[in-house]
């Protein structure tokens, strides 16, 4: 496929890795965080960590929307799904995320009508087809998925579909990045920026990273050559003693983002004063809620929810993984008590989660290296 | 598509490059993914689109042009 196959060319990959090796300063160890879970997935899937020089360490960031959902929000979703007339719609991965007692999949087995959808628009279709039921969509995702929820809510309002509502868990990427940069236990040299978030918000929101913290950011695509080229661009900035936001993903990301998408987001959502992130705690202005014009579609106003904060299981170290403090395999329960089939932590659930990506693709190379 | 395939779309936060096959209702288009599977995609955030255009799709909505 155009714009895909040419970014998986092995020969070009070898050229890029040679250039990366040449850009490494002897004796220097580079820690580069890939912000987005999509990058984490690609890095393990294509074995990119294996072809990089050992001086370049990739650190996984908090950009997997499933991984950062706190357990209390799952409990809220399950509580809503147990209302008699409710059809509860969510993305597939959410169904396996543990709440304090159950997952949504277990709640479904216990009798709740919970359905997997690929898009919020599918949930709206279910509402149209079931006018005597209450259809609730459990919305998650960063600025990439939020426009889809916003357009769905606009359609619901235009069509007067009163039996549709939404539990909004949409989050924004900049506040957690700032929280990470303020964290004393993490020393990072640069960031691989989230290409698809930038398709919506543009490059400007990331200017604070070089301006306030002196670190380079390279907005990157998701194919293997995109990521290798982004690493090279970061090393070159560091070698030249400069830091800036650069755009490797120019074939998709316009400098100003998608203004129409930003308008739709502003029309439907407003910032939440506080939102809890798994492993990162409460972060101000880091999530979205429906604004007053769309309050009729806010499931949190329509249904009673426990709204209780639930501490993560003690054995789970998703918080440290999400902050890049430890690698997935350094967690005590990784690959033993916690596997994709029986996840304890969220990072093992989504394929974008660092633990699941490493479990599915990365562990074999490490096992081979140990032999 | 599935989690073990090219991209997982079950969490809805994975961008899928697609090619516009035909433009149907205003703001909607039929698009083909890498495996030539058809999807109905909302295109109102990236309009105008024409057959042959490449778009980036998140959770059923095109958020960018390629």
Coordinates of C-alpha atoms in Angstrom, one line a residue, chain A residues 23-218:
Chain A
X23 CA 25.5 10.0 15.2
X24 CA 26.1 8.4 18.6
X25 CA 28.7 10.1 20.7
X26 CA 31.1 7.6 22.3
X27 CA 30.4 7.1 26.0
X28 CA 27.0 8.8 25.9
X29 CA 23.9 6.9 26.8
X30 CA 20.7 8.3 25.2
X31 CA 17.2 7.8 26.7
X32 CA 14.5 8.6 24.3
X33 CA 10.8 8.3 25.2
X34 CA 8.3 7.2 22.6
X35 CA 5.2 8.9 23.9
X36 CA 2.6 7.0 22.0
X37 CA 1.6 3.3 22.6
X38 CA 1.3 2.9 18.8
X39 CA 5.1 3.5 18.6
X40 CA 5.7 1.0 21.4
X41 CA 3.8 -1.6 19.5
X42 CA 5.7 -0.9 16.3
X43 CA 9.1 -0.9 18.1
X44 CA 8.5 -4.4 19.5
X45 CA 6.7 -5.7 16.4
X46 CA 9.5 -4.8 14.1
X47 CA 12.3 -5.5 16.5
X48 CA 13.6 -1.9 16.4
X49 CA 15.2 -2.0 19.8
X50 CA 17.4 -4.8 18.6
X51 CA 18.8 -2.9 15.6
X52 CA 19.6 0.3 17.6
X53 CA 23.0 0.7 19.1
X54 CA 23.0 -0.2 22.8
X55 CA 23.8 3.4 23.7
X56 CA 20.2 4.3 22.5
X57 CA 17.6 3.3 25.0
X58 CA 13.9 3.6 24.1
X59 CA 11.6 4.4 27.1
X60 CA 7.9 3.7 26.8
X61 CA 5.6 6.6 27.6
X62 CA 2.0 7.0 28.8
X63 CA 0.3 7.2 25.4
X64 CA -1.9 4.1 25.5
X65 CA -5.4 5.2 26.3
X66 CA -6.4 1.8 27.7
X67 CA -3.3 1.7 30.0
X68 CA -4.0 5.0 31.8
X69 CA -7.6 4.3 32.7
X70 CA -7.8 4.0 36.5
X71 CA -9.8 1.1 38.0
X72 CA -12.5 3.3 39.5
X73 CA -13.6 4.4 36.0
X74 CA -14.1 0.7 35.1
X75 CA -16.2 0.3 38.3
X76 CA -18.3 3.3 37.2
X77 CA -18.8 1.7 33.8
X78 CA -19.8 -1.6 35.3
X79 CA -22.3 0.1 37.6
X80 CA -24.0 1.8 34.7
X81 CA -24.0 -1.4 32.6
X82 CA -26.1 -3.1 35.4
X83 CA -29.0 -0.7 35.0
X84 CA -31.9 -2.8 33.6
X85 CA -32.5 -1.0 30.3
X86 CA -28.9 -0.2 29.5
X87 CA -26.9 -1.4 26.5
X88 CA -23.3 -0.6 27.3
X89 CA -21.0 -0.1 24.3
X90 CA -17.2 0.1 24.5
X91 CA -14.1 -0.7 22.5
X92 CA -12.9 -4.3 22.7
X93 CA -9.8 -3.8 24.8
X94 CA -11.8 -2.0 27.5
X95 CA -13.7 -5.2 28.2
X96 CA -10.6 -6.9 29.6
X97 CA -9.3 -4.0 31.8
X98 CA -9.6 -5.0 35.5
X99 CA -11.9 -3.0 37.8
X100 CA -11.7 -3.4 41.5
X101 CA -13.7 -6.7 41.3
X102 CA -14.6 -7.5 37.8
X103 CA -13.8 -6.7 34.1
X104 CA -16.6 -5.5 31.8
X105 CA -16.3 -8.9 30.1
X106 CA -17.1 -10.6 33.5
X107 CA -19.9 -8.2 34.0
X108 CA -21.3 -9.2 30.6
X109 CA -21.1 -12.9 31.6
X110 CA -23.0 -11.9 34.8
X111 CA -25.9 -10.6 32.7
X112 CA -25.1 -7.0 31.7
X113 CA -25.8 -6.2 28.0
X114 CA -22.3 -5.0 27.0
X115 CA -21.4 -4.8 23.3
X116 CA -18.1 -4.3 21.6
X117 CA -18.0 -1.5 19.0
X118 CA -15.3 -0.2 16.6
X119 CA -16.5 3.3 16.6
X120 CA -18.8 5.5 18.7
X121 CA -20.9 5.8 15.5
X122 CA -21.7 2.1 15.9
X123 CA -23.0 2.8 19.4
X124 CA -25.2 5.6 18.0
X125 CA -26.5 3.1 15.4
X126 CA -27.4 0.7 18.3
X127 CA -29.3 3.5 20.0
X128 CA -31.3 4.3 16.8
X129 CA -32.2 0.6 16.5
X130 CA -33.2 0.2 20.1
X131 CA -35.3 3.2 21.0
X132 CA -36.7 1.5 24.1
X133 CA -33.2 1.0 25.6
X134 CA -30.6 3.4 27.0
X135 CA -27.4 3.1 25.0
X136 CA -24.2 4.3 26.9
X137 CA -20.9 4.6 25.1
X138 CA -17.7 4.3 27.2
X139 CA -15.5 6.8 25.4
X140 CA -11.7 6.6 25.7
X141 CA -8.7 7.9 23.8
X142 CA -6.5 10.8 23.2
X143 CA -7.1 13.7 20.8
X144 CA -7.1 11.2 18.0
X145 CA -10.3 9.5 19.0
X146 CA -12.0 12.4 20.7
X147 CA -13.1 13.9 17.3
X148 CA -15.0 10.7 16.6
X149 CA -16.9 10.9 19.9
X150 CA -17.6 14.6 19.3
X151 CA -19.0 14.0 15.8
X152 CA -21.1 11.2 17.2
X153 CA -22.5 13.4 19.9
X154 CA -23.2 16.2 17.4
X155 CA -25.2 13.7 15.2
X156 CA -27.1 12.4 18.3
X157 CA -28.1 16.0 19.1
X158 CA -29.0 16.9 15.5
X159 CA -31.2 13.7 15.2
X160 CA -32.7 14.1 18.7
X161 CA -31.6 10.7 19.8
X162 CA -32.5 10.9 23.5
X163 CA -31.6 7.3 24.5
X164 CA -27.9 7.8 23.8
X165 CA -25.2 9.0 26.3
X166 CA -21.5 8.9 26.8
X167 CA -19.1 8.2 29.7
X168 CA -16.3 10.5 28.7
X169 CA -12.8 9.3 29.6
X170 CA -11.0 11.2 26.8
X171 CA -7.6 12.5 27.9
X172 CA -5.1 15.0 26.5
X173 CA -1.4 14.2 26.1
X174 CA 0.4 17.4 27.0
X175 CA -0.4 17.6 30.8
X176 CA 1.0 14.1 31.5
X177 CA 4.1 14.9 29.5
X178 CA 4.6 18.0 31.6
X179 CA 4.1 15.8 34.8
X180 CA 6.7 13.3 33.5
X181 CA 9.2 16.1 32.8
X182 CA 8.7 17.4 36.3
X183 CA 9.3 13.9 37.7
X184 CA 12.7 13.7 39.5
X185 CA 13.2 10.0 38.9
X186 CA 13.3 10.2 35.1
X187 CA 16.2 11.6 33.0
X188 CA 15.2 11.8 29.3
X189 CA 17.2 13.1 26.4
X190 CA 14.4 13.5 23.9
X191 CA 10.9 12.5 22.8
X192 CA 9.4 10.7 19.8
X193 CA 6.2 12.8 19.4
X194 CA 2.8 11.2 18.9
X195 CA 2.2 11.5 15.2
X196 CA -1.5 10.9 15.1
X197 CA -2.3 13.2 18.1
X198 CA -0.4 15.9 16.2
X199 CA -2.5 15.3 13.1
X200 CA -5.3 16.8 15.2
X201 CA -3.6 19.3 17.6
X202 CA -0.6 20.2 15.4
X203 CA 3.0 20.7 16.5
X204 CA 2.7 23.9 18.5
X205 CA 1.4 22.3 21.8
X206 CA 4.8 20.5 22.2
X207 CA 6.9 23.7 21.9
X208 CA 7.1 23.8 25.7
X209 CA 9.3 20.8 25.8
X210 CA 12.3 22.4 24.1
X211 CA 11.4 25.9 25.4
X212 CA 11.0 25.0 29.1
X213 CA 13.0 21.7 29.5
X214 CA 15.6 21.9 26.7
X215 CA 14.7 18.6 25.1
X216 CA 14.2 17.8 21.4
X217 CA 10.9 16.4 20.1
X218 CA 10.5 14.7 16.8

